[in-house]
Amino acid sequence: AHENTGLQSQLPLEERNYGATAAHVTESPFVSVSRNSSSKRSYVVAAVLCYGNLILFMDWFIVPGILLDIQKYFELGDGDTGLLQTVFVLCYMLAAPIFGYLGDRYNRKIILGAGIFFWSGVTLGSSFIGELYYWIFFLSRGLVGIGTASYSTIAPTIIADLFEEEKRTTMLSIFYIFIPVGSGLGYVLAAGMAEVTDDWHWAFRVTPCMGGLALVLLILLVPHRIQRRTAAHRALSISGTIRVAAEKPGVQRTAKTTWCQDVISLAKNGSFVWSSLGLTAMAFVTGALGMWIPLFLYRAQVIQGIVSPCLQETCSSSNSLIFGGITIGTGILGVIAGAEAARRLRKINNKADPLICATSMFISALCLYTALMVAQTNIISTFIFIAFGELFLSVNWAVVTDILLYVVTPRRQSTAIALQILVSHLLGDAGSPYLIGIISNAIQAKNAQSFQWSFWSMQYSFTLCAFVGILGGGFFLLTSFYIEEDRKEAEQ
């Protein structure tokens, strides 16, 4: 079941003209026809992967979309509620290196298909759990995280293999647009289904059906083997011939390194290390915001007298719907703006990518801090500043991944993405929802129980996110010192 990681001398014509090689081989009159069909297939595969990414993040953010209902149903405090998302992310990040290892060595289509089937089934099963079995619900979210890791680790590497430099950035941008779009739709789906059916459990029964469709599309439309871009493909791009690259001594041996050697090499890569820490700060902030913002807005509205405290069975989901809409809109705008800024600024500055990421992190931190400060007096301003904070966070999604893909040699990319997932979630959003929750609990415990203090406790704990955002901007600035040298080394 191993995938081909070297360039074979007797490749079928279709595979020879796949992905990175397609634009350069022109010896035969038949090649252009094959190249066109291969190019169309690349876009079809990318579309299937984007659809999968959409469902994955919808499923991820169903819980925050109906957090108040789940908190009441299982009778959870803020700390335990935050732990619900932490369990999901911990399992996700611990599984990622395993799938990174498998993705670099075995058939990626089979791994993706198994992952989609697994998390769709577990999500469906979690919708039938009773209120006395909250620990099974926690466990089910952890299992969903494991299935999700297979997709997030492997799908971006397939897109990187299908497209060359400029197109790769564009296609990765489209792929990563579905992170905020899926996240926002997760809130909307959860809140909408809870409202329509008057039962929050139905929110967990929609994405498994969509996952089933994704699995069918994957089986029918994605090739069983996708040619990897290796150093040989880069040589091919320059030489323009299959035979020269294929017969070059040592080509077959380039991929044969151990996992430990790959990790040591990545640890010495300054751009990879610092950009991964920058991504960790992003993950910390987005994880905390994604989990707690609808509940924070609800508490702000209660103390302003805009809404009455939720005491009935099904709580108002308007904040989840609005926040979901903001997440979708700012996500699309942010990812497009980030990719376009990177495309233009790279032409005049080789360090443009990390500098864009650093600037956007600093601005985002300022916007989020302002949103927290005005929440008690003006809810409209709070929504506006949260929207700008999310917009500037979203600028970085595709740019950070693109940095990884050009500072890491292709044969280590699945491992690099897996390690980045592990670090960014371990130190980022695995702990941030729980940390915000227990800080909020601790503040409430020291003060009289009131709606005012339930709001203040969350406001004070949230200020941590603004400081982490500033720290992330600093990490991206450090990335800029290493990026030119690491890029040259990866291209050799």
Short mmCIF file of C-alpha atoms in Angstrom, two decimals:
data_model
loop_
_atom_site.label_atom_id
_atom_site.label_comp_id
_atom_site.label_asym_id
_atom_site.label_seq_id
_atom_site.Cartn_x
_atom_site.Cartn_y
_atom_site.Cartn_z
CA ALA A 1 0.00 0.00 0.00
CA HIS A 2 3.01 2.26 -0.09
CA GLU A 3 2.69 5.38 -2.23
CA ASN A 4 5.40 6.14 -4.75
CA THR A 5 7.78 8.72 -3.28
CA GLY A 6 10.40 8.57 -6.02
CA LEU A 7 10.13 9.47 -9.70
CA GLN A 8 9.96 6.29 -11.76
CA SER A 9 11.66 6.06 -15.13
CA GLN A 10 8.68 4.27 -16.69
CA LEU A 11 5.77 6.33 -15.36
CA PRO A 12 2.45 6.16 -17.23
CA LEU A 13 1.90 9.31 -19.28
CA GLU A 14 -1.01 10.43 -17.06
CA GLU A 15 1.11 10.29 -13.89
CA ARG A 16 4.12 11.88 -15.55
CA ASN A 17 2.08 14.97 -16.31
CA TYR A 18 0.41 15.18 -12.91
CA GLY A 19 0.79 18.15 -10.55
CA ALA A 20 4.16 19.89 -10.61
CA THR A 21 5.44 18.25 -13.79
CA ALA A 22 2.46 19.12 -15.95
CA ALA A 23 3.50 22.56 -17.05
CA HIS A 24 6.96 21.61 -18.23
CA VAL A 25 6.84 18.41 -20.31
CA THR A 26 6.23 19.14 -23.95
CA GLU A 27 7.96 16.44 -26.00
CA SER A 28 4.84 14.70 -27.29
CA PRO A 29 1.74 16.10 -29.05
CA PHE A 30 -0.32 13.89 -26.71
CA VAL A 31 1.17 15.47 -23.60
CA SER A 32 -0.84 18.70 -23.78
CA VAL A 33 -4.12 16.73 -23.88
CA SER A 34 -3.02 14.62 -20.92
CA ARG A 35 -1.84 17.76 -19.12
CA ASN A 36 -5.24 19.41 -19.55
CA SER A 37 -7.12 16.37 -18.23
CA SER A 38 -4.62 16.10 -15.37
CA SER A 39 -5.11 19.80 -14.55
CA LYS A 40 -8.91 19.37 -14.50
CA ARG A 41 -8.57 16.35 -12.25
CA SER A 42 -6.36 18.37 -9.90
CA TYR A 43 -9.13 20.96 -9.46
CA VAL A 44 -11.75 18.25 -8.93
CA VAL A 45 -9.58 16.62 -6.24
CA ALA A 46 -9.01 20.02 -4.59
CA ALA A 47 -12.79 20.67 -4.61
CA VAL A 48 -13.46 17.34 -2.85
CA LEU A 49 -10.78 18.12 -0.25
CA CYS A 50 -12.26 21.60 0.34
CA TYR A 51 -15.71 20.09 0.89
CA GLY A 52 -14.21 17.68 3.43
CA ASN A 53 -12.50 20.58 5.23
CA LEU A 54 -15.84 22.43 5.38
CA ILE A 55 -17.61 19.51 7.12
CA LEU A 56 -14.68 18.88 9.43
CA PHE A 57 -14.79 22.41 10.87
CA MET A 58 -18.58 22.46 10.98
CA ASP A 59 -18.39 19.39 13.20
CA TRP A 60 -15.61 21.01 15.29
CA PHE A 61 -17.75 24.04 16.20
CA ILE A 62 -21.14 22.43 16.81
CA VAL A 63 -20.41 22.24 20.57
CA PRO A 64 -19.62 25.98 21.02
CA GLY A 65 -22.75 26.82 18.97
CA ILE A 66 -25.04 25.21 21.58
CA LEU A 67 -22.75 25.56 24.59
CA LEU A 68 -25.39 27.00 26.91
CA ASP A 69 -27.77 24.09 26.18
CA ILE A 70 -25.03 21.48 26.70
CA GLN A 71 -23.86 23.21 29.90
CA LYS A 72 -27.43 23.08 31.30
CA TYR A 73 -28.17 19.53 30.05
CA PHE A 74 -25.10 17.95 31.68
CA GLU A 75 -25.03 20.50 34.59
CA LEU A 76 -21.43 21.61 33.94
CA GLY A 77 -19.51 24.57 35.40
CA ASP A 78 -17.31 26.86 33.25
CA GLY A 79 -14.19 24.77 33.95
CA ASP A 80 -15.76 21.44 32.95
CA THR A 81 -17.42 23.04 29.92
CA GLY A 82 -14.04 24.31 28.71
CA LEU A 83 -12.61 20.83 29.26
CA LEU A 84 -15.07 19.47 26.68
CA GLN A 85 -13.25 21.24 23.83
CA THR A 86 -9.87 20.51 25.43
CA VAL A 87 -10.51 16.74 25.27
CA PHE A 88 -11.35 17.07 21.57
CA VAL A 89 -8.21 19.07 20.75
CA LEU A 90 -5.89 16.90 22.90
CA CYS A 91 -6.92 13.74 21.04
CA TYR A 92 -6.70 15.62 17.72
CA MET A 93 -3.14 16.82 18.33
CA LEU A 94 -1.85 13.53 19.78
CA ALA A 95 -3.15 11.62 16.75
CA ALA A 96 -1.67 14.12 14.25
CA PRO A 97 1.99 12.90 14.36
CA ILE A 98 0.82 9.31 13.83
CA PHE A 99 -1.12 10.34 10.71
CA GLY A 100 1.83 12.50 9.60
CA TYR A 101 4.07 9.43 9.72
CA LEU A 102 1.50 7.31 7.85
CA GLY A 103 0.78 10.07 5.32
CA ASP A 104 4.45 10.34 4.31
CA ARG A 105 4.70 6.57 3.75
CA TYR A 106 1.31 5.03 2.89
CA ASN A 107 -1.68 5.64 0.64
CA ARG A 108 -3.22 8.98 1.59
CA LYS A 109 -6.63 8.35 0.01
CA ILE A 110 -7.26 5.30 2.23
CA ILE A 111 -6.21 7.22 5.37
CA LEU A 112 -8.51 10.15 4.49
CA GLY A 113 -11.46 7.86 3.78
CA ALA A 114 -11.03 5.93 7.04
CA GLY A 115 -10.82 9.21 8.98
CA ILE A 116 -14.03 10.63 7.47
CA PHE A 117 -15.93 7.39 8.12
CA PHE A 118 -14.72 7.21 11.73
CA TRP A 119 -15.50 10.75 12.89
CA SER A 120 -18.85 10.85 11.07
CA GLY A 121 -19.96 7.65 12.82
CA VAL A 122 -18.83 8.83 16.27
CA THR A 123 -20.52 12.24 15.85
CA LEU A 124 -23.80 10.52 14.96
CA GLY A 125 -23.49 8.20 17.95
CA SER A 126 -22.86 11.13 20.34
CA SER A 127 -26.31 12.57 19.57
CA PHE A 128 -27.97 9.70 21.49
CA ILE A 129 -26.14 10.12 24.82
CA GLY A 130 -28.30 10.78 27.92
CA GLU A 131 -27.67 13.44 30.57
CA LEU A 132 -26.34 10.92 33.13
CA TYR A 133 -23.53 9.81 30.80
CA TYR A 134 -21.66 13.08 30.30
CA TRP A 135 -18.33 11.20 30.45
CA ILE A 136 -19.31 9.23 27.32
CA PHE A 137 -20.07 12.53 25.59
CA PHE A 138 -16.58 13.78 26.55
CA LEU A 139 -15.07 10.54 25.24
CA SER A 140 -16.98 10.79 21.95
CA ARG A 141 -15.57 14.29 21.31
CA GLY A 142 -12.08 12.91 21.87
CA LEU A 143 -12.67 10.14 19.32
CA VAL A 144 -13.97 12.70 16.80
CA GLY A 145 -10.69 14.59 17.33
CA ILE A 146 -8.69 11.49 16.34
CA GLY A 147 -10.65 11.10 13.09
CA THR A 148 -10.30 14.80 12.34
CA ALA A 149 -6.49 14.66 12.71
CA SER A 150 -6.17 12.28 9.74
CA TYR A 151 -7.78 14.86 7.46
CA SER A 152 -6.04 18.05 8.66
CA THR A 153 -2.62 16.42 8.45
CA ILE A 154 -2.83 14.87 4.99
CA ALA A 155 -5.21 16.96 2.83
CA PRO A 156 -2.92 20.06 2.56
CA THR A 157 0.01 17.91 1.35
CA ILE A 158 -2.14 16.53 -1.49
CA ILE A 159 -3.00 20.07 -2.61
CA ALA A 160 0.70 20.99 -2.42
CA ASP A 161 1.49 18.03 -4.71
CA LEU A 162 -1.19 18.96 -7.24
CA PHE A 163 -0.21 22.58 -7.90
CA GLU A 164 2.87 24.70 -8.60
CA GLU A 165 4.04 27.84 -6.71
CA GLU A 166 1.44 30.55 -7.61
CA LYS A 167 -1.50 28.16 -8.04
CA ARG A 168 -0.52 26.34 -4.86
CA THR A 169 -0.89 29.53 -2.79
CA THR A 170 -4.29 30.22 -4.38
CA MET A 171 -5.59 26.69 -3.87
CA LEU A 172 -4.33 26.55 -0.28
CA SER A 173 -6.08 29.87 0.33
CA ILE A 174 -9.35 28.41 -0.97
CA PHE A 175 -8.80 25.28 1.15
CA TYR A 176 -8.21 27.37 4.28
CA ILE A 177 -11.17 29.65 3.59
CA PHE A 178 -13.25 26.64 4.59
CA ILE A 179 -11.81 26.76 8.14
CA PRO A 180 -13.69 29.96 9.09
CA VAL A 181 -16.61 29.18 6.75
CA GLY A 182 -17.01 25.70 8.26
CA SER A 183 -16.54 27.08 11.78
CA GLY A 184 -19.20 29.73 11.22
CA LEU A 185 -21.60 27.25 9.64
CA GLY A 186 -21.02 24.98 12.65
CA TYR A 187 -22.43 27.70 14.93
CA VAL A 188 -25.30 28.40 12.53
CA LEU A 189 -26.14 24.70 12.07
CA ALA A 190 -26.02 23.97 15.81
CA ALA A 191 -28.08 27.00 16.81
CA GLY A 192 -30.53 26.57 13.91
CA MET A 193 -31.18 22.87 14.51
CA ALA A 194 -31.61 23.42 18.27
CA GLU A 195 -34.14 26.16 17.57
CA VAL A 196 -36.08 24.32 14.84
CA THR A 197 -36.29 20.93 16.60
CA ASP A 198 -36.29 22.27 20.18
CA ASP A 199 -33.65 19.60 20.89
CA TRP A 200 -29.90 20.34 20.66
CA HIS A 201 -29.09 16.66 19.93
CA TRP A 202 -30.23 17.10 16.32
CA ALA A 203 -27.26 19.39 15.67
CA PHE A 204 -25.03 16.28 15.75
CA ARG A 205 -27.05 14.40 13.11
CA VAL A 206 -26.48 16.62 10.07
CA THR A 207 -22.67 16.59 9.59
CA PRO A 208 -22.47 12.73 9.57
CA CYS A 209 -24.76 12.72 6.49
CA MET A 210 -22.52 15.32 4.83
CA GLY A 211 -19.51 13.19 5.82
CA GLY A 212 -21.07 10.20 4.03
CA LEU A 213 -21.29 12.27 0.83
CA ALA A 214 -17.65 13.36 1.25
CA LEU A 215 -16.61 9.70 1.54
CA VAL A 216 -18.46 8.79 -1.68
CA LEU A 217 -16.87 11.74 -3.54
CA LEU A 218 -13.42 10.77 -2.23
CA ILE A 219 -13.83 7.17 -3.45
CA LEU A 220 -15.17 8.15 -6.88
CA LEU A 221 -13.17 11.27 -7.78
CA VAL A 222 -9.78 11.14 -6.03
CA PRO A 223 -7.07 8.97 -7.69
CA HIS A 224 -5.80 6.03 -5.66
CA ARG A 225 -2.23 7.28 -5.99
CA ILE A 226 -1.20 10.94 -6.22
CA GLN A 227 2.34 11.62 -7.41
CA ARG A 228 4.38 13.43 -4.77
CA ARG A 229 6.48 16.45 -5.60
CA THR A 230 10.07 15.60 -4.66
CA ALA A 231 13.45 17.15 -5.34
CA ALA A 232 13.37 15.16 -8.60
CA HIS A 233 10.24 17.00 -9.71
CA ARG A 234 12.00 20.31 -9.12
CA ALA A 235 14.91 19.11 -11.27
CA LEU A 236 12.34 18.09 -13.86
CA SER A 237 10.78 21.55 -13.85
CA ILE A 238 14.15 23.01 -14.78
CA SER A 239 15.27 20.37 -17.28
CA GLY A 240 11.89 19.85 -18.96
CA THR A 241 12.40 16.11 -19.51
CA ILE A 242 11.25 13.00 -17.71
CA ARG A 243 14.28 10.93 -18.56
CA VAL A 244 16.95 13.28 -17.22
CA ALA A 245 15.30 13.44 -13.78
CA ALA A 246 14.44 9.76 -13.66
CA GLU A 247 17.93 8.60 -14.53
CA LYS A 248 19.68 11.01 -12.19
CA PRO A 249 21.68 8.98 -9.63
CA GLY A 250 20.32 9.07 -6.09
CA VAL A 251 16.80 10.21 -6.94
CA GLN A 252 15.25 7.02 -5.56
CA ARG A 253 17.12 7.36 -2.27
CA THR A 254 16.03 10.92 -1.39
CA ALA A 255 12.88 9.92 0.55
CA LYS A 256 14.54 7.24 2.73
CA THR A 257 15.01 8.98 6.07
CA THR A 258 13.72 7.88 9.46
CA TRP A 259 11.04 9.75 11.41
CA CYS A 260 13.62 10.79 14.04
CA GLN A 261 15.91 12.22 11.36
CA ASP A 262 12.97 14.19 9.95
CA VAL A 263 12.11 15.61 13.39
CA ILE A 264 15.74 16.59 14.12
CA SER A 265 15.97 18.32 10.74
CA LEU A 266 12.72 20.24 11.37
CA ALA A 267 13.90 21.29 14.86
CA LYS A 268 16.93 22.94 13.25
CA ASN A 269 14.70 24.84 10.80
CA GLY A 270 14.30 28.31 12.38
CA SER A 271 11.45 29.39 10.09
CA PHE A 272 9.47 26.23 10.86
CA VAL A 273 10.02 26.51 14.63
CA TRP A 274 9.13 30.21 15.03
CA SER A 275 6.20 30.16 12.57
CA SER A 276 4.83 27.11 14.41
CA LEU A 277 5.00 29.06 17.70
CA GLY A 278 3.24 31.97 15.98
CA LEU A 279 0.54 29.56 14.83
CA THR A 280 0.33 28.28 18.42
CA ALA A 281 -0.54 31.78 19.64
CA MET A 282 -3.18 32.03 16.88
CA ALA A 283 -4.62 28.67 17.94
CA PHE A 284 -4.72 29.76 21.61
CA VAL A 285 -6.72 32.88 20.75
CA THR A 286 -9.07 31.28 18.21
CA GLY A 287 -9.71 28.29 20.49
CA ALA A 288 -10.71 30.50 23.41
CA LEU A 289 -12.81 32.85 21.24
CA GLY A 290 -14.52 30.01 19.41
CA MET A 291 -15.55 28.29 22.63
CA TRP A 292 -16.57 31.20 24.84
CA ILE A 293 -17.54 34.28 22.78
CA PRO A 294 -21.28 33.43 22.33
CA LEU A 295 -21.58 32.80 26.10
CA PHE A 296 -19.58 35.97 26.87
CA LEU A 297 -21.89 38.02 24.64
CA TYR A 298 -24.94 36.48 26.32
CA ARG A 299 -23.63 37.47 29.77
CA ALA A 300 -22.87 41.00 28.53
CA GLN A 301 -26.43 41.31 27.20
CA VAL A 302 -27.88 40.06 30.51
CA ILE A 303 -26.14 42.76 32.58
CA GLN A 304 -27.12 45.42 30.05
CA GLY A 305 -30.75 44.27 30.29
CA ILE A 306 -30.92 43.46 26.56
CA VAL A 307 -31.91 39.82 27.23
CA SER A 308 -33.35 38.09 30.28
CA PRO A 309 -31.42 35.27 31.98
CA CYS A 310 -31.94 31.87 30.31
CA LEU A 311 -33.95 29.71 32.69
CA GLN A 312 -36.15 27.81 30.20
CA GLU A 313 -35.26 24.50 28.51
CA THR A 314 -33.90 25.85 25.19
CA CYS A 315 -31.82 29.03 25.34
CA SER A 316 -31.72 31.81 22.73
CA SER A 317 -29.20 31.05 19.99
CA SER A 318 -29.04 34.52 18.41
CA ASN A 319 -25.44 35.16 19.58
CA SER A 320 -24.24 31.88 18.05
CA LEU A 321 -25.98 32.74 14.77
CA ILE A 322 -24.48 36.26 14.66
CA PHE A 323 -21.02 35.07 15.70
CA GLY A 324 -21.25 32.28 13.11
CA GLY A 325 -22.06 34.85 10.41
CA ILE A 326 -19.15 37.05 11.53
CA THR A 327 -16.80 34.05 11.48
CA ILE A 328 -17.82 33.13 7.92
CA GLY A 329 -17.61 36.69 6.53
CA THR A 330 -14.36 37.72 8.21
CA GLY A 331 -12.82 34.32 7.44
CA ILE A 332 -13.42 34.59 3.70
CA LEU A 333 -12.26 38.21 3.57
CA GLY A 334 -9.25 37.55 5.79
CA VAL A 335 -7.92 34.52 3.92
CA ILE A 336 -8.35 36.22 0.52
CA ALA A 337 -6.74 39.44 1.78
CA GLY A 338 -3.84 37.52 3.31
CA ALA A 339 -3.15 35.52 0.16
CA GLU A 340 -3.38 38.60 -2.07
CA ALA A 341 -1.15 40.68 0.22
CA ALA A 342 1.40 37.86 0.28
CA ARG A 343 1.31 37.49 -3.52
CA ARG A 344 1.93 41.20 -4.09
CA LEU A 345 4.43 41.88 -1.30
CA ARG A 346 6.62 38.83 -2.03
CA LYS A 347 7.67 40.57 -5.26
CA ILE A 348 9.27 43.42 -3.33
CA ASN A 349 10.26 41.72 -0.05
CA ASN A 350 11.38 38.10 0.47
CA LYS A 351 10.33 38.32 4.12
CA ALA A 352 6.78 39.48 3.29
CA ASP A 353 4.95 36.38 4.58
CA PRO A 354 6.13 36.43 8.23
CA LEU A 355 5.86 40.25 8.34
CA ILE A 356 2.22 40.08 7.17
CA CYS A 357 1.51 37.48 9.88
CA ALA A 358 3.19 39.57 12.59
CA THR A 359 1.34 42.78 11.67
CA SER A 360 -2.05 41.07 11.54
CA MET A 361 -1.48 39.43 14.95
CA PHE A 362 -0.66 42.79 16.59
CA ILE A 363 -3.75 44.48 15.09
CA SER A 364 -5.98 41.53 16.02
CA ALA A 365 -4.80 41.61 19.65
CA LEU A 366 -5.60 45.32 19.89
CA CYS A 367 -9.10 44.83 18.40
CA LEU A 368 -9.93 41.94 20.74
CA TYR A 369 -8.78 43.87 23.82
CA THR A 370 -10.95 46.83 22.78
CA ALA A 371 -13.94 44.49 22.27
CA LEU A 372 -13.58 43.18 25.83
CA MET A 373 -13.39 46.66 27.29
CA VAL A 374 -16.54 47.99 25.56
CA ALA A 375 -18.66 44.84 26.11
CA GLN A 376 -20.30 46.08 29.30
CA THR A 377 -21.63 49.29 27.78
CA ASN A 378 -22.05 48.82 24.01
CA ILE A 379 -22.83 45.40 22.50
CA ILE A 380 -22.79 46.68 18.89
CA SER A 381 -19.22 48.00 19.27
CA THR A 382 -18.25 44.66 20.83
CA PHE A 383 -19.50 42.78 17.75
CA ILE A 384 -17.63 45.20 15.45
CA PHE A 385 -14.28 44.87 17.26
CA ILE A 386 -14.65 41.08 17.52
CA ALA A 387 -15.25 41.03 13.76
CA PHE A 388 -12.06 43.02 13.09
CA GLY A 389 -10.11 40.83 15.52
CA GLU A 390 -11.27 37.69 13.70
CA LEU A 391 -10.59 39.30 10.30
CA PHE A 392 -6.92 39.93 11.08
CA LEU A 393 -6.51 36.47 12.62
CA SER A 394 -7.90 34.90 9.42
CA VAL A 395 -5.33 36.76 7.30
CA ASN A 396 -2.69 34.29 8.52
CA TRP A 397 -4.28 30.87 7.85
CA ALA A 398 -3.08 30.22 4.28
CA VAL A 399 0.11 32.28 4.66
CA VAL A 400 1.40 30.22 7.62
CA THR A 401 0.83 26.94 5.77
CA ASP A 402 2.50 28.31 2.64
CA ILE A 403 5.54 29.25 4.75
CA LEU A 404 5.78 25.64 5.94
CA LEU A 405 5.45 24.25 2.42
CA TYR A 406 8.37 26.26 1.02
CA VAL A 407 10.77 26.07 3.99
CA VAL A 408 10.35 22.29 4.42
CA THR A 409 11.50 19.80 1.79
CA PRO A 410 8.51 17.93 0.23
CA ARG A 411 9.38 14.50 1.63
CA ARG A 412 8.99 15.84 5.20
CA GLN A 413 5.85 17.93 4.71
CA SER A 414 3.28 15.55 6.24
CA THR A 415 5.54 15.11 9.26
CA ALA A 416 6.06 18.89 9.49
CA ILE A 417 2.32 19.61 9.32
CA ALA A 418 1.68 16.91 11.93
CA LEU A 419 4.29 18.35 14.30
CA GLN A 420 2.92 21.84 13.75
CA ILE A 421 -0.57 20.56 14.61
CA LEU A 422 0.80 18.85 17.74
CA VAL A 423 2.67 21.92 19.04
CA SER A 424 0.08 24.53 18.09
CA HIS A 425 -2.74 22.60 19.74
CA LEU A 426 -0.78 21.31 22.75
CA LEU A 427 0.26 24.84 23.73
CA GLY A 428 -2.67 26.57 22.00
CA ASP A 429 -6.33 25.65 21.80
CA ALA A 430 -6.03 22.36 23.70
CA GLY A 431 -5.64 24.37 26.91
CA SER A 432 -7.07 27.81 26.20
CA PRO A 433 -10.83 27.00 26.48
CA TYR A 434 -10.20 25.11 29.74
CA LEU A 435 -7.80 27.78 31.05
CA ILE A 436 -10.28 30.59 30.39
CA GLY A 437 -12.99 28.48 32.08
CA ILE A 438 -11.02 27.73 35.27
CA ILE A 439 -9.80 31.36 35.60
CA SER A 440 -13.44 32.45 35.25
CA ASN A 441 -14.48 29.86 37.87
CA ALA A 442 -11.75 30.99 40.27
CA ILE A 443 -12.80 34.66 39.99
CA GLN A 444 -16.47 33.77 40.53
CA ALA A 445 -15.59 31.63 43.58
CA LYS A 446 -13.96 34.62 45.30
CA ASN A 447 -16.95 36.88 44.77
CA ALA A 448 -20.68 36.89 45.40
CA GLN A 449 -22.70 34.89 42.86
CA SER A 450 -24.32 37.37 40.47
CA PHE A 451 -24.83 37.97 36.75
CA GLN A 452 -22.46 40.93 37.03
CA TRP A 453 -19.60 38.79 38.36
CA SER A 454 -20.29 35.95 35.88
CA PHE A 455 -19.67 38.56 33.16
CA TRP A 456 -16.64 40.19 34.83
CA SER A 457 -15.01 36.82 35.51
CA MET A 458 -15.08 35.96 31.83
CA GLN A 459 -14.02 39.47 30.76
CA TYR A 460 -10.95 39.37 33.02
CA SER A 461 -9.97 35.84 31.96
CA PHE A 462 -10.33 36.79 28.27
CA THR A 463 -7.71 39.57 28.51
CA LEU A 464 -5.12 36.76 28.48
CA CYS A 465 -5.94 36.24 24.78
CA ALA A 466 -4.87 39.78 23.86
CA PHE A 467 -1.44 39.29 25.46
CA VAL A 468 -0.96 35.91 23.75
CA GLY A 469 -1.83 37.59 20.42
CA ILE A 470 0.98 40.11 20.93
CA LEU A 471 3.36 37.26 21.78
CA GLY A 472 2.36 35.53 18.52
CA GLY A 473 3.22 38.65 16.54
CA GLY A 474 6.69 38.55 18.10
CA PHE A 475 7.17 34.91 17.03
CA PHE A 476 6.33 35.79 13.41
CA LEU A 477 8.83 38.67 13.53
CA LEU A 478 11.51 36.16 14.60
CA THR A 479 10.49 33.92 11.65
CA SER A 480 11.45 36.72 9.25
CA PHE A 481 15.11 36.47 10.35
CA TYR A 482 15.41 32.86 9.12
CA ILE A 483 13.01 32.59 6.20
CA GLU A 484 15.31 33.40 3.25
CA GLU A 485 18.04 30.96 4.29
CA ASP A 486 15.59 28.13 5.08
CA ARG A 487 13.77 28.56 1.78
CA LYS A 488 17.04 28.26 -0.19
CA GLU A 489 17.99 25.13 1.76
CA ALA A 490 14.59 23.47 1.12
CA GLU A 491 14.89 24.17 -2.63
CA GLN A 492 18.28 22.46 -2.94
#
